[in-house]
Coordinates of C-alpha atoms in Angstrom, one line a residue:
Chain A
M19 CA -17.2 25.3 27.2
D20 CA -17.3 25.2 23.4
L21 CA -19.2 22.6 21.2
D22 CA -16.6 20.7 20.5
A23 CA -16.0 20.0 24.0
I24 CA -19.4 19.8 24.7
Q25 CA -19.6 17.1 22.1
D26 CA -16.1 15.1 23.7
V27 CA -18.4 15.1 26.8
E28 CA -21.7 13.6 24.8
I29 CA -19.2 11.0 23.2
N30 CA -17.8 9.8 26.1
L31 CA -21.0 9.2 28.0
L32 CA -22.4 7.6 24.9
L33 CA -19.8 5.2 24.7
Q34 CA -19.8 4.4 28.5
G35 CA -23.6 3.9 28.3
I36 CA -23.3 1.4 25.0
R37 CA -21.1 -0.4 27.2
Q38 CA -23.5 -0.8 30.2
V39 CA -26.5 -1.1 27.5
Y40 CA -25.1 -3.4 24.8
G41 CA -21.6 -4.6 26.3
H42 CA -19.7 -3.4 23.3
N43 CA -16.7 -1.2 24.6
F44 CA -15.6 1.3 22.5
L45 CA -13.6 2.7 24.6
D46 CA -10.4 1.5 23.8
Y47 CA -11.0 2.7 19.9
A48 CA -8.6 5.1 18.5
E49 CA -10.5 8.4 19.2
A50 CA -10.2 10.9 16.4
S51 CA -11.1 8.1 13.6
L52 CA -13.8 7.2 15.9
K53 CA -15.1 10.7 16.4
R54 CA -15.1 11.2 12.7
R55 CA -17.2 8.0 12.2
L56 CA -19.8 9.0 15.1
Q57 CA -20.0 12.3 13.4
H58 CA -20.3 11.2 10.1
W59 CA -23.5 8.9 11.2
L60 CA -24.9 12.1 13.2
A61 CA -24.6 13.8 10.3
A62 CA -27.0 11.2 8.7
S63 CA -29.1 10.6 11.5
G64 CA -31.5 13.3 11.6
F65 CA -30.5 13.8 15.2
A66 CA -29.4 17.3 16.4
S67 CA -26.7 16.1 18.8
I68 CA -25.3 13.2 20.1
S69 CA -27.2 13.8 23.3
E70 CA -30.3 13.9 21.3
A71 CA -29.2 10.4 19.8
Q72 CA -28.6 8.9 22.9
A73 CA -32.1 8.0 24.1
S74 CA -32.6 6.4 20.8
I75 CA -29.6 4.8 20.5
F76 CA -30.0 2.9 24.1
R77 CA -33.7 2.2 23.5
D78 CA -34.2 1.2 20.1
A79 CA -32.1 -1.9 18.9
T80 CA -32.2 -0.6 15.3
V81 CA -30.9 2.7 16.1
F82 CA -27.9 1.2 17.7
E83 CA -27.4 -1.4 14.9
S84 CA -27.1 1.5 12.3
L85 CA -24.7 3.0 14.6
L86 CA -22.7 0.0 15.0
R87 CA -22.2 -0.1 11.5
G88 CA -21.1 3.5 11.2
M89 CA -18.6 2.8 13.8
T90 CA -17.1 -0.7 13.0
V91 CA -17.8 -1.2 9.5
N92 CA -14.8 -1.2 7.2
V93 CA -15.4 -0.7 3.3
T94 CA -13.4 -3.3 1.8
E95 CA -12.4 -4.6 -1.8
M96 CA -11.6 -8.0 -3.4
F97 CA -8.2 -8.3 -3.4
R98 CA -7.4 -5.0 -2.0
D99 CA -3.8 -4.3 -1.8
P100 CA -2.8 -6.7 -4.9
G101 CA 0.6 -6.9 -3.8
F102 CA -0.2 -8.4 -0.6
F103 CA -2.4 -11.0 -2.2
L104 CA 0.6 -12.0 -4.6
A105 CA 2.8 -12.1 -1.6
L106 CA 0.7 -14.3 -0.1
R107 CA 0.0 -16.4 -3.2
E108 CA 4.1 -17.0 -3.5
N109 CA 5.1 -17.1 0.0
V110 CA 2.5 -18.2 2.3
I111 CA 0.0 -20.9 0.1
P112 CA 3.0 -23.0 -1.3
F113 CA 3.8 -23.7 2.4
L114 CA 0.0 -24.1 3.6
K115 CA -0.3 -26.6 0.7
T116 CA 2.3 -29.0 2.5
Y117 CA -0.2 -29.6 5.3
P118 CA -3.3 -32.2 4.7
F119 CA -5.8 -29.6 6.1
V120 CA -5.1 -26.2 7.2
K121 CA -7.4 -23.5 9.7
I122 CA -7.5 -19.7 9.0
W123 CA -9.1 -17.4 10.9
H124 CA -10.0 -14.2 9.0
A125 CA -10.5 -11.6 11.7
G126 CA -12.7 -8.6 10.9
C127 CA -13.9 -9.9 7.4
S128 CA -16.8 -7.1 7.1
T129 CA -19.0 -7.9 4.2
G130 CA -16.6 -10.7 3.0
E131 CA -14.8 -9.3 -0.1
E132 CA -11.2 -10.6 1.2
A133 CA -12.6 -13.8 2.6
Y134 CA -13.7 -14.6 -1.0
S135 CA -10.6 -13.4 -2.3
L136 CA -8.7 -16.0 -0.3
A137 CA -11.0 -18.8 -0.8
I138 CA -10.5 -18.0 -4.8
M139 CA -6.8 -17.7 -4.6
L140 CA -6.8 -21.1 -2.1
G141 CA -9.1 -22.9 -4.8
E142 CA -6.6 -21.8 -7.5
A143 CA -3.9 -23.6 -5.5
G144 CA -5.7 -26.6 -5.3
M145 CA -6.6 -26.4 -1.8
S146 CA -10.4 -26.6 -1.9
G147 CA -11.6 -28.9 0.8
R148 CA -8.4 -28.8 2.6
Y149 CA -9.1 -25.9 4.5
R150 CA -11.7 -24.3 6.8
M151 CA -11.9 -20.4 7.2
Y152 CA -13.4 -18.8 10.1
A153 CA -14.4 -15.4 9.0
T154 CA -15.3 -13.3 11.7
D155 CA -16.8 -9.8 12.7
I156 CA -18.5 -7.9 15.6
N157 CA -21.3 -7.0 13.6
E158 CA -24.0 -9.2 13.0
A159 CA -25.8 -7.4 9.8
V160 CA -22.5 -7.1 7.9
L161 CA -21.7 -11.1 8.5
Q162 CA -25.3 -11.5 6.8
K163 CA -24.4 -9.6 3.8
A164 CA -21.0 -11.4 3.9
K165 CA -22.6 -14.8 3.7
E166 CA -24.5 -14.1 1.1
G167 CA -21.7 -13.3 -1.6
I168 CA -23.5 -10.8 -3.5
F169 CA -21.5 -7.5 -4.6
P170 CA -22.6 -4.7 -6.9
L171 CA -21.9 -5.6 -10.6
N172 CA -20.1 -2.2 -11.2
T173 CA -17.3 -3.2 -8.9
M174 CA -16.1 -6.0 -11.0
R175 CA -14.0 -4.4 -13.2
E176 CA -12.0 -2.9 -10.6
Y177 CA -12.1 -6.2 -8.5
T178 CA -10.6 -7.9 -12.1
R179 CA -7.9 -5.8 -12.3
N180 CA -7.0 -6.4 -8.7
Y181 CA -7.2 -9.9 -9.4
Q182 CA -5.0 -9.7 -12.2
K183 CA -2.2 -7.7 -10.4
S184 CA -2.3 -10.5 -7.6
G185 CA -1.2 -13.1 -10.1
G186 CA -4.8 -14.4 -11.0
R187 CA -4.6 -16.0 -14.3
A188 CA -8.4 -17.1 -14.5
A189 CA -11.4 -15.8 -16.1
F190 CA -12.6 -13.6 -12.9
S191 CA -16.3 -13.8 -14.0
D192 CA -15.9 -17.5 -13.9
Y193 CA -16.2 -17.0 -9.9
Y194 CA -19.5 -15.3 -10.3
T195 CA -23.0 -15.1 -12.0
A196 CA -24.2 -11.4 -12.9
L197 CA -28.0 -10.8 -12.7
Y198 CA -29.2 -7.5 -13.1
D199 CA -26.6 -4.9 -11.2
R200 CA -25.3 -7.8 -9.0
A201 CA -22.3 -10.1 -9.1
I202 CA -23.4 -13.5 -7.1
F203 CA -20.1 -15.4 -6.2
N204 CA -20.2 -19.1 -6.5
E205 CA -21.4 -21.2 -4.0
D206 CA -18.6 -23.5 -3.8
L207 CA -16.3 -20.6 -2.7
R208 CA -18.7 -20.1 0.3
A209 CA -18.5 -23.8 1.3
N210 CA -15.1 -23.7 3.2
I211 CA -16.2 -20.4 5.0
I212 CA -17.6 -20.2 8.3
F213 CA -18.9 -16.9 9.0
S214 CA -19.6 -16.1 12.6
S215 CA -19.7 -13.6 15.1
H216 CA -16.6 -12.8 17.2
N217 CA -15.6 -9.4 19.2
L218 CA -11.8 -9.2 19.2
A219 CA -12.1 -6.9 22.5
I220 CA -13.8 -9.6 24.5
D221 CA -14.3 -12.8 23.2
A222 CA -12.0 -15.8 24.0
D223 CA -9.1 -17.5 21.6
F224 CA -10.6 -19.2 18.7
G225 CA -8.7 -22.0 18.7
E226 CA -5.1 -23.4 16.6
M227 CA -4.7 -21.5 13.4
N228 CA -2.3 -22.0 10.4
L229 CA -3.2 -18.6 9.1
I230 CA -4.5 -15.3 10.6
L231 CA -5.4 -12.2 8.9
C232 CA -6.3 -9.1 10.5
R233 CA -5.9 -6.3 8.0
N234 CA -6.4 -2.6 9.0
V235 CA -8.9 -3.6 11.4
M236 CA -6.5 -2.9 14.3
I237 CA -5.5 0.4 12.9
Y238 CA -8.7 1.7 14.9
F239 CA -7.6 0.4 18.2
K240 CA -5.7 2.1 20.8
P241 CA -2.5 0.7 21.7
I242 CA -3.7 -1.3 24.7
L243 CA -6.5 -3.0 22.4
K244 CA -4.0 -3.8 19.8
E245 CA -1.8 -5.6 22.1
H246 CA -4.7 -7.5 23.6
C247 CA -5.7 -8.5 19.9
I248 CA -2.0 -9.4 19.1
G249 CA -1.9 -11.3 22.3
L250 CA -4.9 -13.0 21.1
F251 CA -3.9 -14.0 17.8
D252 CA -0.5 -15.0 19.4
R253 CA -2.0 -17.5 21.4
C254 CA -4.0 -19.3 18.3
L255 CA -0.7 -19.2 16.2
L256 CA 1.5 -22.6 16.1
P257 CA 5.2 -22.1 15.0
G258 CA 5.4 -21.9 11.3
S259 CA 2.1 -20.4 10.8
F260 CA 1.2 -17.0 9.5
L261 CA 0.2 -13.8 10.7
C262 CA -1.0 -11.1 8.2
L263 CA -1.7 -7.5 9.0
G264 CA -2.2 -4.5 7.1
T265 CA 0.4 -3.1 4.8
K266 CA 0.8 -0.3 7.3
E267 CA 0.5 -2.1 10.3
T268 CA 3.7 -4.0 12.1
L269 CA 4.7 -5.9 14.8
D270 CA 7.7 -3.7 15.3
G271 CA 8.2 -2.9 19.3
R272 CA 5.5 -5.3 20.5
S273 CA 6.1 -8.0 23.1
I274 CA 5.9 -10.9 21.0
A275 CA 8.1 -9.3 17.9
N276 CA 11.1 -11.5 18.3
R277 CA 9.1 -14.7 18.2
Y278 CA 8.1 -13.7 14.7
E279 CA 10.0 -13.8 11.2
N280 CA 8.8 -10.8 9.1
L281 CA 8.7 -13.0 6.0
V282 CA 7.7 -10.3 3.5
P283 CA 9.0 -7.0 4.6
R284 CA 6.7 -4.2 3.6
M285 CA 3.7 -7.0 3.4
S286 CA 3.0 -7.5 6.5
I287 CA 3.3 -11.1 6.5
Y288 CA 4.9 -12.6 9.8
Q289 CA 5.9 -16.1 10.3
K290 CA 5.9 -17.6 13.9
R291 CA 9.5 -18.8 14.7
Y292 CA 10.0 -22.4 15.6
G293 CA 11.8 -23.2 19.1
Chain B
M10 CA -3.9 41.3 8.4
D11 CA -1.4 41.3 11.4
K12 CA -2.1 38.5 13.8
V13 CA -1.6 38.8 17.6
H14 CA -0.8 35.2 18.9
Q15 CA 0.3 34.3 22.0
N16 CA 0.2 30.5 22.0
R17 CA 3.2 28.3 21.7
I18 CA 3.6 26.3 18.5
K19 CA 2.8 22.9 19.3
A20 CA 2.4 21.3 15.6
I21 CA 2.4 22.3 11.8
V22 CA 0.5 20.4 9.3
L23 CA 0.7 21.0 5.5
G24 CA -1.2 20.0 2.6
A25 CA -0.6 19.7 -1.1
S26 CA -1.3 18.0 -4.5
A27 CA -0.3 18.7 -8.3
G28 CA 3.1 20.3 -7.8
G29 CA 3.3 19.9 -4.3
A30 CA 6.4 17.4 -4.2
A31 CA 8.5 20.5 -5.7
A32 CA 7.2 22.8 -3.1
L33 CA 7.8 20.8 -0.3
Q34 CA 11.4 20.0 -1.5
T35 CA 12.0 23.6 -1.7
L36 CA 10.2 24.5 1.7
L37 CA 11.8 21.5 3.7
A38 CA 15.2 22.3 2.5
Q39 CA 14.9 25.8 4.1
L40 CA 14.5 24.2 7.7
P41 CA 16.9 23.5 9.9
K42 CA 17.5 20.1 12.0
T43 CA 16.8 21.6 15.1
F44 CA 13.6 23.0 13.7
P45 CA 11.6 23.1 17.3
V46 CA 8.4 21.8 16.0
P47 CA 6.9 18.4 14.5
I48 CA 5.4 18.7 10.8
L49 CA 3.0 16.5 9.3
V50 CA 2.4 16.4 5.8
V51 CA -0.2 15.3 3.4
Q52 CA 0.7 15.2 -0.5
H53 CA -1.9 13.7 -2.6
I54 CA -0.3 10.6 -4.1
A55 CA -1.8 7.4 -6.0
A56 CA -3.2 4.7 -3.9
D57 CA -0.5 2.1 -5.2
S58 CA 2.4 4.6 -5.3
A59 CA 5.6 3.3 -3.5
N60 CA 5.9 5.8 -0.7
T61 CA 9.2 7.2 -1.9
L62 CA 8.5 11.0 -1.1
A63 CA 9.5 10.8 2.2
K64 CA 13.2 9.6 1.0
L65 CA 13.1 11.8 -1.7
L66 CA 12.2 14.8 0.7
G67 CA 14.7 13.5 3.3
T68 CA 17.7 13.9 0.5
R69 CA 17.4 17.6 0.4
S70 CA 16.7 18.5 4.0
A71 CA 18.6 18.7 7.2
L72 CA 15.0 17.6 8.9
R73 CA 14.5 13.8 9.5
V74 CA 11.7 12.8 7.0
K75 CA 9.9 9.8 7.5
E76 CA 6.7 8.1 6.3
A77 CA 4.0 8.6 9.1
E78 CA 3.4 5.2 11.1
E79 CA 0.6 4.7 13.6
C80 CA 1.1 5.3 17.3
E81 CA 4.2 7.5 16.6
L82 CA 4.3 10.1 18.9
I83 CA 5.6 13.2 16.8
Q84 CA 8.8 14.8 17.6
A85 CA 10.3 18.1 16.8
G86 CA 13.0 18.2 13.9
T87 CA 11.0 15.7 11.9
A88 CA 8.5 15.8 9.0
Y89 CA 6.0 12.8 8.4
I90 CA 4.6 12.1 5.7
A91 CA 1.4 10.6 5.2
A92 CA 1.1 7.0 3.7
A93 CA -0.5 6.4 0.2
N94 CA -3.9 5.3 0.6
Y95 CA -4.2 5.7 4.2
H96 CA -5.9 8.9 6.0
L97 CA -3.6 10.2 8.6
L98 CA -5.1 11.5 11.9
V99 CA -3.4 12.9 15.0
E100 CA -4.5 12.2 18.7
T101 CA -5.0 14.4 21.5
N102 CA -2.1 13.0 22.9
A103 CA 0.1 13.9 20.1
S104 CA 0.5 10.1 18.3
L105 CA -0.6 9.6 14.8
S106 CA -2.9 7.2 13.8
L107 CA -4.4 5.8 10.4
S108 CA -7.8 5.0 9.1
I109 CA -9.0 3.6 5.5
D110 CA -12.3 5.2 5.7
A111 CA -14.0 6.3 2.3
P112 CA -11.9 9.0 0.4
V113 CA -12.5 12.8 1.6
S114 CA -12.8 15.3 -1.4
F115 CA -11.9 12.2 -3.4
A116 CA -8.4 12.0 -1.6
R117 CA -7.0 9.4 0.4
P118 CA -4.8 10.8 2.4
S119 CA -6.9 13.5 2.7
I120 CA -5.9 16.9 4.0
D121 CA -9.3 18.0 5.6
V122 CA -8.8 14.7 7.5
L123 CA -5.4 15.4 8.9
F124 CA -6.4 19.2 9.4
E125 CA -9.4 18.6 11.4
S126 CA -7.9 16.2 13.8
A127 CA -5.3 18.4 14.1
A128 CA -7.1 21.2 14.9
M129 CA -9.0 19.3 17.9
A130 CA -5.5 18.2 19.1
F131 CA -3.3 21.3 19.1
G132 CA -5.9 24.4 19.1
T133 CA -4.3 27.5 19.2
G134 CA -0.8 25.9 19.2
L135 CA -1.5 25.2 15.4
I136 CA -0.2 26.2 12.1
A137 CA -1.7 24.8 9.1
V138 CA -0.5 25.3 5.4
I139 CA -1.9 25.0 2.2
L140 CA 0.3 24.8 -0.8
T141 CA -0.1 24.3 -4.8
G142 CA -2.8 21.9 -5.9
A143 CA -5.8 21.1 -8.4
N144 CA -8.7 20.3 -6.0
S145 CA -10.2 21.7 -2.7
D146 CA -9.2 19.3 -0.4
G147 CA -7.9 20.9 2.7
S148 CA -10.3 23.8 2.6
L149 CA -12.6 22.7 5.2
G150 CA -9.9 21.8 7.3
M151 CA -8.5 25.3 7.1
K152 CA -11.5 26.6 8.4
K153 CA -11.7 24.3 11.2
V154 CA -7.9 25.4 12.1
A155 CA -9.1 28.8 12.0
Q156 CA -12.2 28.2 14.1
K157 CA -10.2 26.4 17.0
G158 CA -7.5 29.6 17.0
G159 CA -5.1 28.2 14.8
I160 CA -2.5 29.8 12.3
T161 CA -3.3 29.8 8.9
I162 CA -0.9 30.4 5.7
V163 CA -1.9 29.9 2.2
Q164 CA 0.7 29.6 -0.4
D165 CA 0.6 32.6 -2.7
L166 CA -1.5 32.1 -5.9
K167 CA 1.2 33.7 -8.2
D168 CA 3.7 31.3 -6.9
A169 CA 1.7 28.2 -6.6
E170 CA 2.1 25.7 -9.5
V171 CA -1.1 25.2 -9.5
P172 CA -3.6 27.6 -7.6
I173 CA -6.7 26.1 -7.4
M174 CA -6.3 24.6 -4.0
P175 CA -4.7 27.7 -2.3
A176 CA -7.4 29.8 -4.0
A177 CA -10.1 27.0 -2.4
A178 CA -8.5 27.5 1.0
L179 CA -8.7 31.6 0.8
S180 CA -12.3 31.3 -0.4
A181 CA -13.2 29.1 2.5
L182 CA -11.5 31.4 4.9
R183 CA -13.2 34.5 3.2
D184 CA -9.9 35.9 2.4
E185 CA -8.5 36.0 6.1
A186 CA -5.8 33.8 6.0
D187 CA -3.5 34.7 8.3
Y188 CA -0.4 34.6 6.0
V189 CA -0.3 34.2 2.2
V190 CA 3.1 34.1 1.0
P191 CA 5.4 32.3 -1.7
I192 CA 7.2 29.1 -0.9
A193 CA 10.8 31.0 -1.0
Q194 CA 9.5 33.3 2.4
L195 CA 7.3 30.2 3.9
G196 CA 10.3 28.7 5.8
A197 CA 11.5 31.8 7.4
L198 CA 7.8 32.5 8.4
L199 CA 7.6 28.7 9.9
Q200 CA 10.8 29.5 12.0
R201 CA 9.7 32.9 13.3
L202 CA 6.3 31.5 14.3
S203 CA 7.8 28.6 15.8
H204 CA 10.4 30.4 17.9
R205 CA 8.5 32.9 19.4
I206 CA 9.8 33.5 22.7
D207 CA 8.0 37.1 23.3
R208 CA 4.4 36.7 24.1
S209 CA 2.7 38.4 20.8
I210 CA 4.0 39.7 17.9
V211 CA 2.8 42.0 15.1
H212 CA 4.4 42.0 11.9
D213 CA 4.4 43.4 8.4
R214 CA 3.3 41.1 6.0

């Protein structure tokens, strides 16, 4: 058996063990990208092989946390895909404004950049205090970071550009305070966001939502897990409510597809039909 | 030199950067609708690109040319073009998947990412081709392809609009690419390798 084949066996054993020891099931994650992430983590870890790392992973929670981060964290940006945020600003937010209060679920929020972007946009639409956003992620450590709302200052130039391309007209720097090499985002942006831990694979429905965003999270799932998550989102959405996926993700071919209108083609913004 | 290759080809992966659109157009125009093997393409493009390459290439080719979509099972007679700002991977069950992990060799989509996943999925049943380009993305991927027994093809440096990428690939392979050809001959070569029905072949380069 060649080394690659052996490593495949090791990975499978590891994932089975993680499920039993920690309750996290990665067996339904898409394999090619998971393997790349695992190999990347291994290379930086100091362990010579997955088998060698396994003992520490199972017995030392900090090692597992490091691995969990390597396997699940998506590097993200503020106003990533500005075209998407522009479409949201023009097509979805005006609709949400007609409600006295809206509930939003941002599933897979990672370090929070998109959640803060959305909070900025909702504020600019005059909706401060009229929404509650649940920003969830599988990873507690990453949620801690998201709660802080502090990002590297050297990313602000790119984020400002993204913000402007998404239709933002304010001075982006009004939304944060620069301190040394950090940008600390305003407290009031966080006021309507609840960051909490949620595992899309195993946790239950999250309540009725007017808007659900889950962007570029399900690309890492096998079809069976994608289907499970879409079903979960579908159960949380009332008619007239919105589901936003990553621009390369679609509902095409899914069992629920005909109950959603593809509101903004190519932006993966869907609205649940009435009746 | 000559390669004795005994396994049926299951997929072809192509990587290109600067000058690639023209090279791909020329290549795909040479292939018939009945080409028996799926083709996966990473052409480096800007993150905010409008993804019109598939359409452009499709108008000049008898092949079906489309943007690669996640979960899609790859089919013969079709060229799948990687979308901007996502890595394209192929699973061991021949379906496609995407990732937005960090750029690899400064590229997303990265040729290395596609080639490495394809090498793992198809092994000796893979043909990997590096075309014109100005960086060395794809070199590590070509090494992996060679390691898993696939066929490696590099565009002739004199033929490539920008020879840096093919040169880097050749260097990574220690000059042992299976074939080095100009674009004009690449279509015929891919056809010959893909249609091979006799068990082994020895040829003149």
